[in-house]
Amino acid sequence: MTNFSSITGHDHDHDHDHGGHGHGHSHDHGNHGHGPLGDDDAVHEETLHFHKIIKAFSQYKASAMMLPTYLERMERIDDAIEANYEIIKIICEDQQIFVNDDRSTAKLDINERAKNAAALRVREQDMEKVQGTIKQFVRDWSAGGKPERDAIYEPLIQELRTRFASVPVEQRGGISVLVPGSGLGRLAFDIAHDGFSAQGNEFSYYMLLASNFILNKTQRINQFKIYPYIHSFSNIVKSSDVLTEATIPDVNPSEIPRGTDFSMVAGDFIEVYGMEEENY
């Protein structure tokens, strides 16, 4: 263990015995470059200097948090969170359309809320699903997600075109395509945009609320700006990457060809379609 001695008494003699090998280290801080000052003044000055250094270390956190770059970045993250939340408020506006009875959770009285407190408690994994839904907007409804959509969705659309090549484009609306597990509805929309009638089916309320927002609450391309990566500093090249923004939607969801039906249905696939005849 390295031995550290105090400042006072500037003459330090350290003797270490390592297996019979004697090492003597003598350190003389007698003058220490203090010039004409007396020894007491020199000791006092050096002591003050030492405590100033300790104080500098102690004030690291407060000083670092006052750095312009740090404050600016935190302010930008706050602004990004606020921008995301403005979209989330719109997402939650139409919650009543997914409730089977005339009472939503928001309308529960105090006693009912108390009885259901455990069921209503929001957990970390619930918030992770909200954050994941925000990220999903990038893949399905931003220009940045086009390469992934081209790799996953485009082959399916191309298969429909090939299989029904004999059907004129203007008559494709008579062909109904069912998209189970439709998520935010982009594949179902792209199929409908190509002229086929399409119905998306989704079970997750996270996806249903968000898809209702993007399909029914947007009027123009790139209407909304989101910040999907501000919730984690993992898997990024540089810290500024967390503030990467995306604009949605990259297309106008209301632009569906005439004669084409496009809809989304909430519920379990088997329960919704299990008793239906082959309509798709």
PDB file of C-alpha atoms in Angstrom:
ATOM      1  CA  MET A   1       0.000   0.000   0.000  1.00  0.00           C
ATOM      2  CA  THR A   2       1.307   3.438  -0.881  1.00  0.00           C
ATOM      3  CA  ASN A   3       1.734   5.637   2.164  1.00  0.00           C
ATOM      4  CA  PHE A   4       0.648   9.276   1.996  1.00  0.00           C
ATOM      5  CA  SER A   5       1.691  11.719   4.698  1.00  0.00           C
ATOM      6  CA  SER A   6       0.272  15.095   5.661  1.00  0.00           C
ATOM      7  CA  ILE A   7       1.533  18.447   4.423  1.00  0.00           C
ATOM      8  CA  THR A   8       2.619  19.774   7.806  1.00  0.00           C
ATOM      9  CA  GLY A   9       6.188  18.882   8.678  1.00  0.00           C
ATOM     10  CA  HIS A  10       7.538  19.120   5.140  1.00  0.00           C
ATOM     11  CA  ASP A  11      10.445  16.767   5.716  1.00  0.00           C
ATOM     12  CA  HIS A  12       9.326  13.217   4.970  1.00  0.00           C
ATOM     13  CA  ASP A  13      11.513  10.171   5.350  1.00  0.00           C
ATOM     14  CA  HIS A  14      10.103   6.881   4.135  1.00  0.00           C
ATOM     15  CA  ASP A  15      11.922   3.634   4.694  1.00  0.00           C
ATOM     16  CA  HIS A  16      10.579   0.532   3.026  1.00  0.00           C
ATOM     17  CA  ASP A  17      11.974  -2.929   3.536  1.00  0.00           C
ATOM     18  CA  HIS A  18      11.104  -5.224   0.639  1.00  0.00           C
ATOM     19  CA  GLY A  19      12.559  -8.645   1.290  1.00  0.00           C
ATOM     20  CA  GLY A  20      15.846  -7.397   2.668  1.00  0.00           C
ATOM     21  CA  HIS A  21      16.267  -4.686   0.072  1.00  0.00           C
ATOM     22  CA  GLY A  22      16.240  -1.405   1.884  1.00  0.00           C
ATOM     23  CA  HIS A  23      14.938   1.639   0.074  1.00  0.00           C
ATOM     24  CA  GLY A  24      15.213   5.042   1.636  1.00  0.00           C
ATOM     25  CA  HIS A  25      13.282   7.936   0.111  1.00  0.00           C
ATOM     26  CA  SER A  26      13.840  11.370   1.535  1.00  0.00           C
ATOM     27  CA  HIS A  27      11.642  14.290   0.443  1.00  0.00           C
ATOM     28  CA  ASP A  28      12.542  17.778   1.519  1.00  0.00           C
ATOM     29  CA  HIS A  29       9.874  20.419   0.994  1.00  0.00           C
ATOM     30  CA  GLY A  30      11.616  22.917   3.197  1.00  0.00           C
ATOM     31  CA  ASN A  31      11.618  25.908   0.853  1.00  0.00           C
ATOM     32  CA  HIS A  32       9.394  24.622  -1.948  1.00  0.00           C
ATOM     33  CA  GLY A  33      10.097  27.723  -3.984  1.00  0.00           C
ATOM     34  CA  HIS A  34       8.556  30.133  -1.512  1.00  0.00           C
ATOM     35  CA  GLY A  35      11.333  32.717  -1.790  1.00  0.00           C
ATOM     36  CA  PRO A  36      11.726  35.234   1.038  1.00  0.00           C
ATOM     37  CA  LEU A  37       8.616  34.113   2.935  1.00  0.00           C
ATOM     38  CA  GLY A  38       9.235  32.599   6.349  1.00  0.00           C
ATOM     39  CA  ASP A  39       8.658  28.930   6.961  1.00  0.00           C
ATOM     40  CA  ASP A  40       5.364  29.540   8.772  1.00  0.00           C
ATOM     41  CA  ASP A  41       4.069  31.702   5.945  1.00  0.00           C
ATOM     42  CA  ALA A  42       5.152  29.117   3.402  1.00  0.00           C
ATOM     43  CA  VAL A  43       3.383  26.341   5.274  1.00  0.00           C
ATOM     44  CA  HIS A  44       0.265  28.478   5.589  1.00  0.00           C
ATOM     45  CA  GLU A  45       0.315  29.334   1.880  1.00  0.00           C
ATOM     46  CA  GLU A  46       0.774  25.741   0.832  1.00  0.00           C
ATOM     47  CA  THR A  47      -1.973  24.587   3.204  1.00  0.00           C
ATOM     48  CA  LEU A  48      -4.372  27.115   1.690  1.00  0.00           C
ATOM     49  CA  HIS A  49      -3.360  25.984  -1.778  1.00  0.00           C
ATOM     50  CA  PHE A  50      -4.020  22.362  -0.846  1.00  0.00           C
ATOM     51  CA  HIS A  51      -7.467  23.118   0.560  1.00  0.00           C
ATOM     52  CA  LYS A  52      -8.305  25.130  -2.543  1.00  0.00           C
ATOM     53  CA  ILE A  53      -7.552  22.043  -4.623  1.00  0.00           C
ATOM     54  CA  ILE A  54      -9.768  19.912  -2.367  1.00  0.00           C
ATOM     55  CA  LYS A  55     -12.526  22.483  -2.757  1.00  0.00           C
ATOM     56  CA  ALA A  56     -12.098  22.388  -6.536  1.00  0.00           C
ATOM     57  CA  PHE A  57     -12.571  18.618  -6.505  1.00  0.00           C
ATOM     58  CA  SER A  58     -15.594  18.960  -4.227  1.00  0.00           C
ATOM     59  CA  GLN A  59     -17.280  21.419  -6.569  1.00  0.00           C
ATOM     60  CA  TYR A  60     -16.866  19.231  -9.651  1.00  0.00           C
ATOM     61  CA  LYS A  61     -20.512  18.160  -9.894  1.00  0.00           C
ATOM     62  CA  ALA A  62     -21.958  21.647  -9.488  1.00  0.00           C
ATOM     63  CA  SER A  63     -19.476  23.062 -11.977  1.00  0.00           C
ATOM     64  CA  ALA A  64     -20.016  20.315 -14.549  1.00  0.00           C
ATOM     65  CA  MET A  65     -23.766  20.771 -14.428  1.00  0.00           C
ATOM     66  CA  MET A  66     -23.277  24.464 -15.147  1.00  0.00           C
ATOM     67  CA  LEU A  67     -21.322  23.786 -18.320  1.00  0.00           C
ATOM     68  CA  PRO A  68     -23.132  25.407 -21.253  1.00  0.00           C
ATOM     69  CA  THR A  69     -23.012  22.222 -23.333  1.00  0.00           C
ATOM     70  CA  TYR A  70     -24.454  20.108 -20.524  1.00  0.00           C
ATOM     71  CA  LEU A  71     -27.227  22.566 -19.733  1.00  0.00           C
ATOM     72  CA  GLU A  72     -28.032  23.019 -23.392  1.00  0.00           C
ATOM     73  CA  ARG A  73     -28.240  19.263 -23.957  1.00  0.00           C
ATOM     74  CA  MET A  74     -30.488  18.754 -20.929  1.00  0.00           C
ATOM     75  CA  GLU A  75     -32.733  21.592 -22.053  1.00  0.00           C
ATOM     76  CA  ARG A  76     -32.973  20.036 -25.516  1.00  0.00           C
ATOM     77  CA  ILE A  77     -33.846  16.653 -24.000  1.00  0.00           C
ATOM     78  CA  ASP A  78     -36.537  18.342 -21.902  1.00  0.00           C
ATOM     79  CA  ASP A  79     -37.910  19.968 -25.057  1.00  0.00           C
ATOM     80  CA  ALA A  80     -37.840  16.609 -26.858  1.00  0.00           C
ATOM     81  CA  ILE A  81     -39.743  14.908 -24.035  1.00  0.00           C
ATOM     82  CA  GLU A  82     -42.314  17.697 -24.164  1.00  0.00           C
ATOM     83  CA  ALA A  83     -42.674  17.301 -27.943  1.00  0.00           C
ATOM     84  CA  ASN A  84     -43.266  13.554 -27.558  1.00  0.00           C
ATOM     85  CA  TYR A  85     -45.774  14.181 -24.796  1.00  0.00           C
ATOM     86  CA  GLU A  86     -47.789  16.562 -26.949  1.00  0.00           C
ATOM     87  CA  ILE A  87     -48.252  13.699 -29.418  1.00  0.00           C
ATOM     88  CA  ILE A  88     -49.102  11.258 -26.629  1.00  0.00           C
ATOM     89  CA  LYS A  89     -51.863  13.585 -25.435  1.00  0.00           C
ATOM     90  CA  ILE A  90     -53.399  13.456 -28.910  1.00  0.00           C
ATOM     91  CA  ILE A  91     -53.014   9.665 -28.962  1.00  0.00           C
ATOM     92  CA  CYS A  92     -55.047   9.391 -25.751  1.00  0.00           C
ATOM     93  CA  GLU A  93     -57.862  11.702 -26.877  1.00  0.00           C
ATOM     94  CA  ASP A  94     -59.924   8.948 -28.534  1.00  0.00           C
ATOM     95  CA  GLN A  95     -59.463   6.293 -25.857  1.00  0.00           C
ATOM     96  CA  GLN A  96     -63.237   5.839 -25.497  1.00  0.00           C
ATOM     97  CA  ILE A  97     -63.543   4.164 -28.898  1.00  0.00           C
ATOM     98  CA  PHE A  98     -61.659   1.135 -27.546  1.00  0.00           C
ATOM     99  CA  VAL A  99     -63.839   0.716 -24.421  1.00  0.00           C
ATOM    100  CA  ASN A 100     -66.779  -1.687 -24.714  1.00  0.00           C
ATOM    101  CA  ASP A 101     -68.997  -0.028 -22.089  1.00  0.00           C
ATOM    102  CA  ASP A 102     -69.767   3.615 -21.414  1.00  0.00           C
ATOM    103  CA  ARG A 103     -67.287   3.921 -18.578  1.00  0.00           C
ATOM    104  CA  SER A 104     -63.586   4.410 -19.171  1.00  0.00           C
ATOM    105  CA  THR A 105     -60.847   4.069 -16.577  1.00  0.00           C
ATOM    106  CA  ALA A 106     -60.630   7.847 -16.442  1.00  0.00           C
ATOM    107  CA  LYS A 107     -64.219   7.973 -15.147  1.00  0.00           C
ATOM    108  CA  LEU A 108     -63.874   5.445 -12.313  1.00  0.00           C
ATOM    109  CA  ASP A 109     -64.980   6.844  -8.953  1.00  0.00           C
ATOM    110  CA  ILE A 110     -62.593   7.041  -6.000  1.00  0.00           C
ATOM    111  CA  ASN A 111     -63.711   3.739  -4.450  1.00  0.00           C
ATOM    112  CA  GLU A 112     -63.342   1.871  -7.725  1.00  0.00           C
ATOM    113  CA  ARG A 113     -59.909   3.389  -8.251  1.00  0.00           C
ATOM    114  CA  ALA A 114     -58.828   2.252  -4.779  1.00  0.00           C
ATOM    115  CA  LYS A 115     -60.004  -1.310  -5.433  1.00  0.00           C
ATOM    116  CA  ASN A 116     -58.216  -1.381  -8.766  1.00  0.00           C
ATOM    117  CA  ALA A 117     -55.057   0.408  -7.613  1.00  0.00           C
ATOM    118  CA  ALA A 118     -52.820  -2.603  -8.199  1.00  0.00           C
ATOM    119  CA  ALA A 119     -54.194  -3.206 -11.677  1.00  0.00           C
ATOM    120  CA  LEU A 120     -53.801   0.463 -12.575  1.00  0.00           C
ATOM    121  CA  ARG A 121     -50.245   0.811 -11.279  1.00  0.00           C
ATOM    122  CA  VAL A 122     -47.951   1.688 -14.173  1.00  0.00           C
ATOM    123  CA  ARG A 123     -44.787  -0.411 -14.121  1.00  0.00           C
ATOM    124  CA  GLU A 124     -41.434   0.080 -15.780  1.00  0.00           C
ATOM    125  CA  GLN A 125     -42.269  -2.471 -18.474  1.00  0.00           C
ATOM    126  CA  ASP A 126     -45.429  -0.511 -19.281  1.00  0.00           C
ATOM    127  CA  MET A 127     -43.390   2.620 -19.883  1.00  0.00           C
ATOM    128  CA  GLU A 128     -40.956   0.619 -22.012  1.00  0.00           C
ATOM    129  CA  LYS A 129     -43.890  -0.350 -24.240  1.00  0.00           C
ATOM    130  CA  VAL A 130     -44.876   3.311 -24.590  1.00  0.00           C
ATOM    131  CA  GLN A 131     -41.297   4.162 -25.548  1.00  0.00           C
ATOM    132  CA  GLY A 132     -41.216   1.228 -27.960  1.00  0.00           C
ATOM    133  CA  THR A 133     -44.404   2.470 -29.598  1.00  0.00           C
ATOM    134  CA  ILE A 134     -42.781   5.856 -30.193  1.00  0.00           C
ATOM    135  CA  LYS A 135     -39.826   4.099 -31.835  1.00  0.00           C
ATOM    136  CA  GLN A 136     -42.228   2.076 -33.981  1.00  0.00           C
ATOM    137  CA  PHE A 137     -43.388   5.302 -35.618  1.00  0.00           C
ATOM    138  CA  VAL A 138     -39.905   5.621 -37.125  1.00  0.00           C
ATOM    139  CA  ARG A 139     -40.022   2.235 -38.851  1.00  0.00           C
ATOM    140  CA  ASP A 140     -43.603   2.433 -40.079  1.00  0.00           C
ATOM    141  CA  TRP A 141     -44.306   6.105 -40.699  1.00  0.00           C
ATOM    142  CA  SER A 142     -41.078   8.019 -41.310  1.00  0.00           C
ATOM    143  CA  ALA A 143     -38.851   8.369 -44.354  1.00  0.00           C
ATOM    144  CA  GLY A 144     -36.014   6.915 -42.279  1.00  0.00           C
ATOM    145  CA  GLY A 145     -37.887   3.622 -41.962  1.00  0.00           C
ATOM    146  CA  LYS A 146     -38.302   3.143 -45.719  1.00  0.00           C
ATOM    147  CA  PRO A 147     -35.329   0.760 -46.190  1.00  0.00           C
ATOM    148  CA  GLU A 148     -36.731  -1.596 -43.555  1.00  0.00           C
ATOM    149  CA  ARG A 149     -40.245  -1.351 -44.982  1.00  0.00           C
ATOM    150  CA  ASP A 150     -38.918  -2.041 -48.461  1.00  0.00           C
ATOM    151  CA  ALA A 151     -37.245  -5.194 -47.156  1.00  0.00           C
ATOM    152  CA  ILE A 152     -40.244  -6.464 -45.179  1.00  0.00           C
ATOM    153  CA  TYR A 153     -43.450  -5.053 -46.666  1.00  0.00           C
ATOM    154  CA  GLU A 154     -42.621  -4.565 -50.332  1.00  0.00           C
ATOM    155  CA  PRO A 155     -42.213  -8.307 -51.142  1.00  0.00           C
ATOM    156  CA  LEU A 156     -45.735  -8.928 -49.791  1.00  0.00           C
ATOM    157  CA  ILE A 157     -47.210  -6.128 -51.872  1.00  0.00           C
ATOM    158  CA  GLN A 158     -45.315  -7.343 -54.924  1.00  0.00           C
ATOM    159  CA  GLU A 159     -46.747 -10.838 -54.370  1.00  0.00           C
ATOM    160  CA  LEU A 160     -50.275  -9.390 -54.398  1.00  0.00           C
ATOM    161  CA  ARG A 161     -49.543  -7.564 -57.646  1.00  0.00           C
ATOM    162  CA  THR A 162     -48.192 -10.747 -59.204  1.00  0.00           C
ATOM    163  CA  ARG A 163     -51.002 -12.976 -57.985  1.00  0.00           C
ATOM    164  CA  PHE A 164     -53.707 -10.599 -59.197  1.00  0.00           C
ATOM    165  CA  ALA A 165     -51.897  -9.305 -62.263  1.00  0.00           C
ATOM    166  CA  SER A 166     -54.948 -10.039 -64.414  1.00  0.00           C
ATOM    167  CA  VAL A 167     -57.115  -7.674 -62.352  1.00  0.00           C
ATOM    168  CA  PRO A 168     -57.090  -4.073 -63.614  1.00  0.00           C
ATOM    169  CA  VAL A 169     -55.740  -1.598 -61.055  1.00  0.00           C
ATOM    170  CA  GLU A 170     -59.075   0.219 -60.876  1.00  0.00           C
ATOM    171  CA  GLN A 171     -60.787  -3.066 -59.926  1.00  0.00           C
ATOM    172  CA  ARG A 172     -58.389  -4.124 -57.178  1.00  0.00           C
ATOM    173  CA  GLY A 173     -60.769  -2.685 -54.580  1.00  0.00           C
ATOM    174  CA  GLY A 174     -62.906  -5.793 -55.021  1.00  0.00           C
ATOM    175  CA  ILE A 175     -60.107  -7.904 -53.547  1.00  0.00           C
ATOM    176  CA  SER A 176     -60.006  -7.872 -49.729  1.00  0.00           C
ATOM    177  CA  VAL A 177     -56.719  -8.449 -47.908  1.00  0.00           C
ATOM    178  CA  LEU A 178     -56.561  -9.164 -44.168  1.00  0.00           C
ATOM    179  CA  VAL A 179     -53.436  -8.099 -42.252  1.00  0.00           C
ATOM    180  CA  PRO A 180     -53.262  -9.758 -38.798  1.00  0.00           C
ATOM    181  CA  GLY A 181     -50.890  -8.276 -36.236  1.00  0.00           C
ATOM    182  CA  SER A 182     -50.963  -5.030 -38.192  1.00  0.00           C
ATOM    183  CA  GLY A 183     -49.168  -2.921 -35.572  1.00  0.00           C
ATOM    184  CA  LEU A 184     -49.329   0.740 -36.526  1.00  0.00           C
ATOM    185  CA  GLY A 185     -51.178  -0.106 -39.738  1.00  0.00           C
ATOM    186  CA  ARG A 186     -48.534   0.771 -42.317  1.00  0.00           C
ATOM    187  CA  LEU A 187     -48.600  -2.513 -44.254  1.00  0.00           C
ATOM    188  CA  ALA A 188     -52.407  -2.486 -44.370  1.00  0.00           C
ATOM    189  CA  PHE A 189     -52.301   1.139 -45.516  1.00  0.00           C
ATOM    190  CA  ASP A 190     -49.725   0.422 -48.237  1.00  0.00           C
ATOM    191  CA  ILE A 191     -51.868  -2.451 -49.521  1.00  0.00           C
ATOM    192  CA  ALA A 192     -54.914  -0.171 -49.632  1.00  0.00           C
ATOM    193  CA  HIS A 193     -52.858   2.596 -51.218  1.00  0.00           C
ATOM    194  CA  ASP A 194     -51.973   0.095 -53.953  1.00  0.00           C
ATOM    195  CA  GLY A 195     -55.670  -0.278 -54.731  1.00  0.00           C
ATOM    196  CA  PHE A 196     -56.645  -3.387 -52.766  1.00  0.00           C
ATOM    197  CA  SER A 197     -59.207  -3.266 -49.975  1.00  0.00           C
ATOM    198  CA  ALA A 198     -57.407  -3.957 -46.711  1.00  0.00           C
ATOM    199  CA  GLN A 199     -58.310  -4.563 -43.107  1.00  0.00           C
ATOM    200  CA  GLY A 200     -55.744  -4.542 -40.332  1.00  0.00           C
ATOM    201  CA  ASN A 201     -56.271  -6.515 -37.146  1.00  0.00           C
ATOM    202  CA  GLU A 202     -54.385  -5.731 -33.951  1.00  0.00           C
ATOM    203  CA  PHE A 203     -54.677  -6.921 -30.352  1.00  0.00           C
ATOM    204  CA  SER A 204     -52.284  -4.535 -28.539  1.00  0.00           C
ATOM    205  CA  TYR A 205     -53.885  -1.349 -27.245  1.00  0.00           C
ATOM    206  CA  TYR A 206     -50.495   0.355 -27.473  1.00  0.00           C
ATOM    207  CA  MET A 207     -50.524  -0.238 -31.214  1.00  0.00           C
ATOM    208  CA  LEU A 208     -54.240   0.477 -31.629  1.00  0.00           C
ATOM    209  CA  LEU A 209     -54.118   3.853 -29.898  1.00  0.00           C
ATOM    210  CA  ALA A 210     -51.031   4.884 -31.859  1.00  0.00           C
ATOM    211  CA  SER A 211     -52.370   3.642 -35.216  1.00  0.00           C
ATOM    212  CA  ASN A 212     -55.646   5.499 -34.648  1.00  0.00           C
ATOM    213  CA  PHE A 213     -53.604   8.654 -34.109  1.00  0.00           C
ATOM    214  CA  ILE A 214     -51.497   8.302 -37.241  1.00  0.00           C
ATOM    215  CA  LEU A 215     -54.363   7.203 -39.495  1.00  0.00           C
ATOM    216  CA  ASN A 216     -57.076   9.563 -38.274  1.00  0.00           C
ATOM    217  CA  LYS A 217     -55.358  12.541 -36.660  1.00  0.00           C
ATOM    218  CA  THR A 218     -52.865  13.566 -39.333  1.00  0.00           C
ATOM    219  CA  GLN A 219     -53.751  15.760 -42.290  1.00  0.00           C
ATOM    220  CA  ARG A 220     -50.430  16.315 -44.026  1.00  0.00           C
ATOM    221  CA  ILE A 221     -47.022  14.797 -44.640  1.00  0.00           C
ATOM    222  CA  ASN A 222     -44.406  15.364 -41.902  1.00  0.00           C
ATOM    223  CA  GLN A 223     -46.974  17.010 -39.657  1.00  0.00           C
ATOM    224  CA  PHE A 224     -45.417  15.811 -36.398  1.00  0.00           C
ATOM    225  CA  LYS A 225     -41.869  15.663 -35.078  1.00  0.00           C
ATOM    226  CA  ILE A 226     -40.860  12.942 -32.623  1.00  0.00           C
ATOM    227  CA  TYR A 227     -37.710  12.094 -30.676  1.00  0.00           C
ATOM    228  CA  PRO A 228     -37.655   8.288 -30.384  1.00  0.00           C
ATOM    229  CA  TYR A 229     -34.184   7.795 -28.863  1.00  0.00           C
ATOM    230  CA  ILE A 230     -34.164  10.115 -25.840  1.00  0.00           C
ATOM    231  CA  HIS A 231     -35.097   7.362 -23.386  1.00  0.00           C
ATOM    232  CA  SER A 232     -31.786   5.513 -23.473  1.00  0.00           C
ATOM    233  CA  PHE A 233     -28.099   6.309 -23.879  1.00  0.00           C
ATOM    234  CA  SER A 234     -27.274   2.735 -24.903  1.00  0.00           C
ATOM    235  CA  ASN A 235     -26.286   1.683 -28.433  1.00  0.00           C
ATOM    236  CA  ILE A 236     -25.416   5.186 -29.600  1.00  0.00           C
ATOM    237  CA  VAL A 237     -22.238   6.394 -31.283  1.00  0.00           C
ATOM    238  CA  LYS A 238     -22.222   9.847 -29.688  1.00  0.00           C
ATOM    239  CA  SER A 239     -24.308  11.535 -27.020  1.00  0.00           C
ATOM    240  CA  SER A 240     -25.990  13.889 -29.490  1.00  0.00           C
ATOM    241  CA  ASP A 241     -27.566  10.875 -31.234  1.00  0.00           C
ATOM    242  CA  VAL A 242     -30.218  10.656 -28.523  1.00  0.00           C
ATOM    243  CA  LEU A 243     -31.665  13.894 -29.901  1.00  0.00           C
ATOM    244  CA  THR A 244     -32.094  12.506 -33.408  1.00  0.00           C
ATOM    245  CA  GLU A 245     -35.556  13.489 -34.594  1.00  0.00           C
ATOM    246  CA  ALA A 246     -37.995  11.936 -37.037  1.00  0.00           C
ATOM    247  CA  THR A 247     -40.954  13.507 -38.789  1.00  0.00           C
ATOM    248  CA  ILE A 248     -44.178  11.590 -39.322  1.00  0.00           C
ATOM    249  CA  PRO A 249     -46.034  10.596 -41.396  1.00  0.00           C
ATOM    250  CA  ASP A 250     -44.006  10.375 -44.608  1.00  0.00           C
ATOM    251  CA  VAL A 251     -47.259   9.926 -46.576  1.00  0.00           C
ATOM    252  CA  ASN A 252     -50.770  11.286 -46.146  1.00  0.00           C
ATOM    253  CA  PRO A 253     -52.844   8.451 -44.615  1.00  0.00           C
ATOM    254  CA  SER A 254     -56.070   9.910 -45.993  1.00  0.00           C
ATOM    255  CA  GLU A 255     -54.980   9.380 -49.599  1.00  0.00           C
ATOM    256  CA  ILE A 256     -56.679   6.085 -50.465  1.00  0.00           C
ATOM    257  CA  PRO A 257     -57.846   5.327 -54.038  1.00  0.00           C
ATOM    258  CA  ARG A 258     -61.558   5.513 -54.786  1.00  0.00           C
ATOM    259  CA  GLY A 259     -63.386   2.212 -54.493  1.00  0.00           C
ATOM    260  CA  THR A 260     -60.926   0.944 -51.896  1.00  0.00           C
ATOM    261  CA  ASP A 261     -61.947   0.048 -48.351  1.00  0.00           C
ATOM    262  CA  PHE A 262     -59.425   0.448 -45.563  1.00  0.00           C
ATOM    263  CA  SER A 263     -60.171  -0.303 -41.918  1.00  0.00           C
ATOM    264  CA  MET A 264     -58.636  -1.438 -38.645  1.00  0.00           C
ATOM    265  CA  VAL A 265     -60.266  -3.914 -36.257  1.00  0.00           C
ATOM    266  CA  ALA A 266     -59.317  -4.323 -32.594  1.00  0.00           C
ATOM    267  CA  GLY A 267     -59.310  -7.711 -30.914  1.00  0.00           C
ATOM    268  CA  ASP A 268     -57.916 -11.209 -30.811  1.00  0.00           C
ATOM    269  CA  PHE A 269     -57.591 -12.657 -34.310  1.00  0.00           C
ATOM    270  CA  ILE A 270     -59.361 -15.954 -33.502  1.00  0.00           C
ATOM    271  CA  GLU A 271     -62.184 -14.261 -31.625  1.00  0.00           C
ATOM    272  CA  VAL A 272     -62.762 -11.685 -34.357  1.00  0.00           C
ATOM    273  CA  TYR A 273     -62.448 -13.894 -37.440  1.00  0.00           C
ATOM    274  CA  GLY A 274     -62.865 -17.442 -36.134  1.00  0.00           C
ATOM    275  CA  MET A 275     -66.521 -17.734 -37.147  1.00  0.00           C
ATOM    276  CA  GLU A 276     -66.285 -15.838 -40.436  1.00  0.00           C
ATOM    277  CA  GLU A 277     -66.469 -17.398 -43.838  1.00  0.00           C
ATOM    278  CA  GLU A 278     -63.494 -17.002 -46.145  1.00  0.00           C
ATOM    279  CA  ASN A 279     -63.845 -13.351 -47.075  1.00  0.00           C
ATOM    280  CA  TYR A 280     -60.194 -12.386 -47.506  1.00  0.00           C
TER     281      TYR A 280
END
